[in-house]
mmCIF file of C-alpha atoms and ligand atoms in Angstrom:
data_model
loop_
_atom_site.group_PDB
_atom_site.id
_atom_site.type_symbol
_atom_site.label_atom_id
_atom_site.label_comp_id
_atom_site.label_asym_id
_atom_site.label_seq_id
_atom_site.Cartn_x
_atom_site.Cartn_y
_atom_site.Cartn_z
ATOM 1 C CA MET A 281 113.999 50.908 183.083
ATOM 2 C CA SER A 282 115.305 52.716 186.193
ATOM 3 C CA ALA A 283 115.500 56.515 186.529
ATOM 4 C CA THR A 284 119.305 56.367 186.226
ATOM 5 C CA SER A 285 119.263 54.344 183.063
ATOM 6 C CA THR A 286 116.636 56.666 181.540
ATOM 7 C CA ALA A 287 119.043 59.570 182.167
ATOM 8 C CA LEU A 288 121.780 57.519 180.499
ATOM 9 C CA ARG A 289 119.928 57.130 177.187
ATOM 10 C CA GLN A 290 122.180 60.004 175.992
ATOM 11 C CA LEU A 291 125.946 59.662 175.731
ATOM 12 C CA PRO A 292 127.318 60.858 179.124
ATOM 13 C CA ALA A 293 128.783 64.366 178.891
ATOM 14 C CA ASP A 294 132.252 63.330 180.081
ATOM 15 C CA LEU A 295 132.734 61.029 177.071
ATOM 16 C CA ASN A 296 134.216 62.316 173.833
ATOM 17 C CA ARG A 297 131.973 61.136 170.995
ATOM 18 C CA ASP A 298 134.850 61.296 168.506
ATOM 19 C CA ALA A 299 137.098 59.033 170.603
ATOM 20 C CA LEU A 300 134.649 56.232 171.374
ATOM 21 C CA PRO A 301 135.733 52.686 170.563
ATOM 22 C CA LYS A 302 134.185 51.732 167.235
ATOM 23 C CA HIS A 303 134.086 48.078 168.218
ATOM 24 C CA VAL A 304 133.593 46.715 171.747
ATOM 25 C CA ALA A 305 134.033 43.018 172.582
ATOM 26 C CA VAL A 306 132.742 41.525 175.831
ATOM 27 C CA ILE A 307 133.461 38.344 177.798
ATOM 28 C CA MET A 308 130.225 38.113 179.790
ATOM 29 C CA ASP A 309 131.509 36.266 182.843
ATOM 30 C CA GLY A 310 130.042 35.701 186.302
ATOM 31 C CA ASN A 311 126.475 34.555 185.625
ATOM 32 C CA GLY A 312 126.937 31.439 187.747
ATOM 33 C CA ARG A 313 128.434 33.341 190.692
ATOM 34 C CA TRP A 314 125.688 35.968 190.495
ATOM 35 C CA ALA A 315 123.096 33.196 190.870
ATOM 36 C CA GLN A 316 125.014 31.293 193.580
ATOM 37 C CA LYS A 317 125.306 34.468 195.687
ATOM 38 C CA ARG A 318 121.504 34.592 195.661
ATOM 39 C CA LYS A 319 121.112 30.833 196.266
ATOM 40 C CA LEU A 320 119.519 30.512 192.823
ATOM 41 C CA PRO A 321 120.262 27.870 190.172
ATOM 42 C CA ARG A 322 123.069 28.868 187.773
ATOM 43 C CA ILE A 323 120.633 29.103 184.869
ATOM 44 C CA MET A 324 118.932 32.054 186.570
ATOM 45 C CA GLY A 325 122.253 33.883 186.222
ATOM 46 C CA HIS A 326 122.244 33.197 182.486
ATOM 47 C CA HIS A 327 118.634 34.433 182.302
ATOM 48 C CA ARG A 328 119.568 37.718 183.940
ATOM 49 C CA GLY A 329 122.676 37.832 181.764
ATOM 50 C CA ALA A 330 120.477 37.763 178.664
ATOM 51 C CA ASP A 331 118.518 40.800 179.972
ATOM 52 C CA THR A 332 121.794 42.627 180.630
ATOM 53 C CA LEU A 333 122.873 41.882 177.081
ATOM 54 C CA HIS A 334 119.622 43.290 175.666
ATOM 55 C CA ASP A 335 120.280 46.551 177.560
ATOM 56 C CA LEU A 336 123.874 46.728 176.348
ATOM 57 C CA VAL A 337 122.821 46.300 172.706
ATOM 58 C CA LEU A 338 120.431 49.229 173.089
ATOM 59 C CA CYS A 339 123.054 51.262 174.923
ATOM 60 C CA CYS A 340 125.641 50.734 172.170
ATOM 61 C CA LYS A 341 123.103 51.931 169.648
ATOM 62 C CA ASP A 342 122.084 54.937 171.787
ATOM 63 C CA TRP A 343 125.686 56.004 172.346
ATOM 64 C CA GLY A 344 126.914 55.502 168.792
ATOM 65 C CA ILE A 345 129.150 52.414 169.125
ATOM 66 C CA GLU A 346 129.352 50.760 165.681
ATOM 67 C CA SER A 347 129.988 47.117 166.616
ATOM 68 C CA LEU A 348 129.494 44.890 169.654
ATOM 69 C CA THR A 349 130.802 41.308 169.850
ATOM 70 C CA VAL A 350 129.902 39.108 172.829
ATOM 71 C CA TYR A 351 131.142 35.671 173.883
ATOM 72 C CA ALA A 352 127.982 33.610 174.412
ATOM 73 C CA PHE A 353 129.302 30.054 174.179
ATOM 74 C CA SER A 354 132.858 28.834 173.712
ATOM 75 C CA THR A 355 134.078 25.583 172.170
ATOM 76 C CA GLU A 356 135.167 24.682 175.744
ATOM 77 C CA ASN A 357 131.696 25.319 177.214
ATOM 78 C CA TRP A 358 130.515 21.908 175.881
ATOM 79 C CA ARG A 359 132.345 20.478 178.928
ATOM 80 C CA ARG A 360 129.737 21.964 181.289
ATOM 81 C CA PRO A 361 126.980 19.737 182.710
ATOM 82 C CA GLU A 362 124.623 18.633 179.932
ATOM 83 C CA LYS A 363 121.669 20.388 181.562
ATOM 84 C CA GLU A 364 123.462 23.745 181.518
ATOM 85 C CA VAL A 365 124.668 23.286 177.922
ATOM 86 C CA ASN A 366 121.118 22.471 176.795
ATOM 87 C CA PHE A 367 119.789 25.476 178.661
ATOM 88 C CA LEU A 368 122.332 27.819 177.049
ATOM 89 C CA MET A 369 121.554 26.485 173.556
ATOM 90 C CA LEU A 370 117.851 27.054 174.184
ATOM 91 C CA LEU A 371 118.445 30.498 175.665
ATOM 92 C CA ILE A 372 120.437 31.631 172.629
ATOM 93 C CA GLU A 373 117.796 30.203 170.299
ATOM 94 C CA GLN A 374 114.993 31.913 172.240
ATOM 95 C CA MET A 375 116.899 35.171 172.365
ATOM 96 C CA LEU A 376 117.316 35.184 168.593
ATOM 97 C CA ARG A 377 113.601 34.527 168.115
ATOM 98 C CA ARG A 378 112.320 36.808 170.877
ATOM 99 C CA GLU A 379 114.624 39.700 170.036
ATOM 100 C CA MET A 380 113.979 39.688 166.283
ATOM 101 C CA ARG A 381 111.372 42.456 166.436
ATOM 102 C CA PHE A 382 113.678 44.511 168.677
ATOM 103 C CA MET A 383 116.563 44.076 166.234
ATOM 104 C CA GLU A 384 114.368 45.058 163.307
ATOM 105 C CA GLU A 385 112.980 48.117 165.138
ATOM 106 C CA GLU A 386 116.450 49.199 166.223
ATOM 107 C CA GLU A 387 118.008 48.250 162.858
ATOM 108 C CA VAL A 388 120.606 45.995 164.438
ATOM 109 C CA ARG A 389 122.550 43.647 162.159
ATOM 110 C CA LEU A 390 123.066 40.294 163.822
ATOM 111 C CA ARG A 391 125.858 37.877 162.997
ATOM 112 C CA VAL A 392 126.685 34.653 164.766
ATOM 113 C CA VAL A 393 130.412 33.906 164.645
ATOM 114 C CA GLY A 394 131.785 30.464 165.377
ATOM 115 C CA ASN A 395 131.323 26.904 164.233
ATOM 116 C CA VAL A 396 127.617 27.288 163.429
ATOM 117 C CA ALA A 397 127.500 24.024 161.462
ATOM 118 C CA ALA A 398 128.019 22.056 164.709
ATOM 119 C CA LEU A 399 125.153 23.748 166.606
ATOM 120 C CA PRO A 400 121.833 21.951 167.257
ATOM 121 C CA LYS A 401 119.564 22.068 164.198
ATOM 122 C CA ALA A 402 116.865 24.301 165.741
ATOM 123 C CA LEU A 403 119.453 26.892 166.794
ATOM 124 C CA ARG A 404 121.169 26.737 163.404
ATOM 125 C CA LYS A 405 117.868 27.476 161.693
ATOM 126 C CA GLU A 406 117.246 30.462 163.984
ATOM 127 C CA VAL A 407 120.795 31.732 163.355
ATOM 128 C CA GLU A 408 120.402 31.533 159.572
ATOM 129 C CA GLU A 409 116.996 33.273 159.629
ATOM 130 C CA SER A 410 118.103 36.058 161.990
ATOM 131 C CA MET A 411 121.240 36.768 159.991
ATOM 132 C CA GLU A 412 119.317 36.906 156.742
ATOM 133 C CA ARG A 413 116.541 39.147 158.109
ATOM 134 C CA THR A 414 118.930 41.671 159.635
ATOM 135 C CA ALA A 415 121.718 41.600 157.013
ATOM 136 C CA HIS A 416 120.803 45.040 155.590
ATOM 137 C CA PHE A 417 120.706 46.929 158.917
ATOM 138 C CA LYS A 418 123.387 49.483 159.713
ATOM 139 C CA SER A 419 122.766 51.052 163.128
ATOM 140 C CA LEU A 420 124.795 48.452 165.090
ATOM 141 C CA ASN A 421 126.727 45.313 164.130
ATOM 142 C CA PHE A 422 125.909 42.839 166.873
ATOM 143 C CA ASN A 423 128.045 39.684 166.759
ATOM 144 C CA VAL A 424 127.295 36.738 169.014
ATOM 145 C CA ALA A 425 130.220 34.312 169.329
ATOM 146 C CA THR A 426 128.589 30.910 169.672
ATOM 147 C CA ASN A 427 130.483 27.628 169.610
ATOM 148 C CA TYR A 428 133.447 29.915 169.128
ATOM 149 C CA GLY A 429 137.113 29.162 169.873
ATOM 150 C CA GLY A 430 139.967 31.420 168.783
ATOM 151 C CA ARG A 431 142.398 28.570 168.126
ATOM 152 C CA GLN A 432 139.802 26.626 166.213
ATOM 153 C CA GLU A 433 139.037 29.749 164.130
ATOM 154 C CA ILE A 434 142.734 30.084 163.257
ATOM 155 C CA VAL A 435 143.038 26.385 162.351
ATOM 156 C CA GLN A 436 139.990 26.516 160.063
ATOM 157 C CA ALA A 437 141.415 29.689 158.464
ATOM 158 C CA CYS A 438 144.679 27.811 157.759
ATOM 159 C CA GLN A 439 142.686 24.998 156.207
ATOM 160 C CA ALA A 440 140.815 27.460 153.960
ATOM 161 C CA ILE A 441 144.066 29.105 152.835
ATOM 162 C CA ALA A 442 145.730 25.703 152.270
ATOM 163 C CA THR A 443 142.799 24.746 150.039
ATOM 164 C CA GLN A 444 143.343 27.922 147.983
ATOM 165 C CA VAL A 445 147.058 27.123 147.688
ATOM 166 C CA GLN A 446 146.310 23.535 146.675
ATOM 167 C CA ALA A 447 143.927 24.796 143.980
ATOM 168 C CA GLY A 448 146.712 26.989 142.609
ATOM 169 C CA GLN A 449 144.863 30.250 143.471
ATOM 170 C CA LEU A 450 147.589 31.509 145.802
ATOM 171 C CA ALA A 451 151.316 30.852 146.316
ATOM 172 C CA PRO A 452 152.472 30.312 149.945
ATOM 173 C CA GLY A 453 154.686 33.408 149.759
ATOM 174 C CA GLU A 454 151.716 35.542 148.715
ATOM 175 C CA ILE A 455 149.714 34.883 151.885
ATOM 176 C CA THR A 456 149.167 38.160 153.747
ATOM 177 C CA GLU A 457 147.388 39.178 156.941
ATOM 178 C CA GLN A 458 144.555 40.445 154.730
ATOM 179 C CA HIS A 459 144.113 37.003 153.113
ATOM 180 C CA PHE A 460 143.992 35.481 156.550
ATOM 181 C CA GLU A 461 141.408 37.960 157.840
ATOM 182 C CA GLN A 462 139.146 37.163 154.914
ATOM 183 C CA VAL A 463 138.781 33.547 156.021
ATOM 184 C CA LEU A 464 138.223 34.156 159.735
ATOM 185 C CA TYR A 465 134.669 33.875 161.121
ATOM 186 C CA THR A 466 134.808 37.643 161.602
ATOM 187 C CA ALA A 467 135.667 38.421 157.949
ATOM 188 C CA GLY A 468 134.662 41.959 157.052
ATOM 189 C CA ALA A 469 134.505 43.201 160.658
ATOM 190 C CA THR A 470 136.920 45.685 162.204
ATOM 191 C CA ASP A 471 139.093 44.488 165.113
ATOM 192 C CA PRO A 472 137.788 45.332 168.598
ATOM 193 C CA ASP A 473 139.195 48.542 170.086
ATOM 194 C CA LEU A 474 138.131 47.572 173.589
ATOM 195 C CA LEU A 475 137.709 44.195 175.296
ATOM 196 C CA ILE A 476 135.668 44.171 178.503
ATOM 197 C CA ARG A 477 135.720 41.185 180.839
ATOM 198 C CA THR A 478 133.383 41.059 183.825
ATOM 199 C CA SER A 479 133.801 39.206 187.142
ATOM 200 C CA GLY A 480 137.464 39.994 187.667
ATOM 201 C CA GLU A 481 139.188 37.178 185.762
ATOM 202 C CA MET A 482 142.331 38.297 183.901
ATOM 203 C CA ARG A 483 142.158 35.817 181.035
ATOM 204 C CA VAL A 484 141.377 35.980 177.343
ATOM 205 C CA SER A 485 139.836 32.457 177.370
ATOM 206 C CA ASN A 486 140.395 31.642 173.686
ATOM 207 C CA PHE A 487 138.342 34.673 172.561
ATOM 208 C CA LEU A 488 139.225 36.521 169.324
ATOM 209 C CA LEU A 489 142.924 35.598 169.571
ATOM 210 C CA TRP A 490 143.816 37.142 166.220
ATOM 211 C CA GLN A 491 141.491 40.147 166.434
ATOM 212 C CA LEU A 492 142.502 41.340 169.938
ATOM 213 C CA ALA A 493 146.139 42.016 168.925
ATOM 214 C CA TYR A 494 145.866 45.764 169.658
ATOM 215 C CA SER A 495 142.687 45.975 171.739
ATOM 216 C CA GLU A 496 142.632 47.736 175.085
ATOM 217 C CA PHE A 497 141.604 45.429 177.947
ATOM 218 C CA TYR A 498 139.248 46.476 180.743
ATOM 219 C CA VAL A 499 138.466 44.085 183.585
ATOM 220 C CA THR A 500 135.847 44.799 186.229
ATOM 221 C CA ASP A 501 134.880 42.799 189.331
ATOM 222 C CA THR A 502 131.208 43.419 188.535
ATOM 223 C CA LEU A 503 129.425 40.184 187.622
ATOM 224 C CA TRP A 504 127.866 40.155 184.168
ATOM 225 C CA PRO A 505 124.173 40.341 185.232
ATOM 226 C CA ASP A 506 125.015 43.586 187.131
ATOM 227 C CA PHE A 507 126.874 45.201 184.213
ATOM 228 C CA ASP A 508 124.569 48.141 183.486
ATOM 229 C CA ARG A 509 124.992 51.456 181.637
ATOM 230 C CA GLU A 510 126.837 53.001 184.600
ATOM 231 C CA GLU A 511 129.359 50.154 184.405
ATOM 232 C CA PHE A 512 129.701 50.513 180.639
ATOM 233 C CA HIS A 513 130.207 54.233 181.135
ATOM 234 C CA LYS A 514 133.108 53.509 183.530
ATOM 235 C CA ALA A 515 134.698 51.177 180.975
ATOM 236 C CA LEU A 516 134.474 53.839 178.275
ATOM 237 C CA VAL A 517 135.961 56.515 180.575
ATOM 238 C CA ALA A 518 138.902 54.160 181.271
ATOM 239 C CA TYR A 519 139.280 53.494 177.530
ATOM 240 C CA GLN A 520 139.377 57.203 176.717
ATOM 241 C CA ASP A 521 142.202 57.594 179.225
ATOM 242 C CA ARG A 522 144.413 55.078 177.419
ATOM 243 C CA ASP A 523 147.264 55.971 175.098
ATOM 244 C CA ARG A 524 147.011 53.617 172.112
ATOM 245 C CA ARG A 525 150.482 53.468 170.586
ATOM 246 C CA TYR A 526 150.341 50.345 168.393
ATOM 247 C CA GLY A 527 154.048 49.719 169.065
ATOM 248 C CA LYS A 528 155.096 53.322 168.379
ATOM 249 C CA VAL A 529 156.317 55.958 170.850
ATOM 250 C CA THR A 530 154.418 59.179 171.445
ATOM 251 C CA GLY A 531 155.645 62.786 171.594
ATOM 252 C CA SER A 532 159.353 63.481 171.474
ATOM 253 C CA ALA A 533 160.432 60.547 173.700
ATOM 254 C CA ILE A 534 163.813 59.074 172.739
HETATM 255 C C1 LIG B 210 129.858 32.959 181.760
HETATM 256 O O1 LIG B 210 129.405 32.939 183.084
HETATM 257 C C2 LIG B 210 128.739 33.036 180.866
HETATM 258 C C3 LIG B 210 128.458 32.151 179.882
HETATM 259 C C4 LIG B 210 129.263 30.953 179.585
HETATM 260 C C5 LIG B 210 127.259 32.297 179.069
HETATM 261 C C6 LIG B 210 127.018 33.667 178.530
HETATM 262 C C7 LIG B 210 125.622 33.716 178.173
HETATM 263 C C8 LIG B 210 124.785 34.702 178.486
HETATM 264 C C9 LIG B 210 125.169 35.994 179.093
HETATM 265 C C10 LIG B 210 123.391 34.464 178.188
HETATM 266 C C11 LIG B 210 122.853 35.408 177.228
HETATM 267 C C12 LIG B 210 123.473 35.343 175.919
HETATM 268 C C13 LIG B 210 122.768 35.150 174.818
HETATM 269 C C14 LIG B 210 123.408 35.345 173.491
HETATM 270 C C15 LIG B 210 121.362 34.761 174.900
HETATM 271 P P1 LIG B 210 129.719 31.664 183.969
HETATM 272 O O2 LIG B 210 128.557 30.738 183.881
HETATM 273 O O3 LIG B 210 131.025 31.078 183.560
HETATM 274 O O4 LIG B 210 129.803 32.297 185.392
HETATM 275 P P2 LIG B 210 130.735 31.819 186.589
HETATM 276 O O5 LIG B 210 132.146 32.031 186.160
HETATM 277 O O6 LIG B 210 130.324 32.724 187.698
HETATM 278 O O7 LIG B 210 130.397 30.377 186.826
#
């Protein structure tokens, strides 16, 4: 750990602890470009990206963020070259195994959100074990979106609700936003207050389409492997400068 990051173990003094986002979501983009800039294979970017993620998990815990959700693998990422897909599957599996002691020591609750049933068997097994072993921890909710697609999540939620209607448990007119939230992959979690996207792209890329309805967006040109505590600090400063109105007006404006 560098001298700067050691100093940043504490919440920076210019941040208001009471106005921190409770839930931060991150689109970790730019691993490939980070590697290409260094004439390295793309997978080296993902490797470094995994280290960056480890640091961010610890940082969220140190600074008192309650929940962190990251986009590790989208339903569209299957279209990448087979070698890269296989590498990412293995990396996520290894991360879950390798980081288990860390998550237990730091009391991090891990959840994988997405279509887990369609993941390779070895990864599925690791997912189930990690979720079970960390289910009782409360210091940070760490959600890893894997084989996740926002549209697909909404479609499967509709299917679940339709099944309840068909079974006579619910009338169509009784369906509320709360019913819907209960059948999303993220059931039980709060919506993100802040979405961070690295590498400068201004897209939501099918991530948490329902849950991001009122999230603040922060985009940085920094590539994901370079997103350190200083960068996270900048994102939180920007967040604390925002006026979250949820469709209302503030003050006495007419
Ligand atoms: C986007 O960068 C990144 C991904 C599709 C993978 C994200 C995965 C990690 C950060 C690895 C660590 C995560 C876990 C859970 C182990 P890109 O490849 O699209 O970059 P590019 O846009 O520069 O090509």
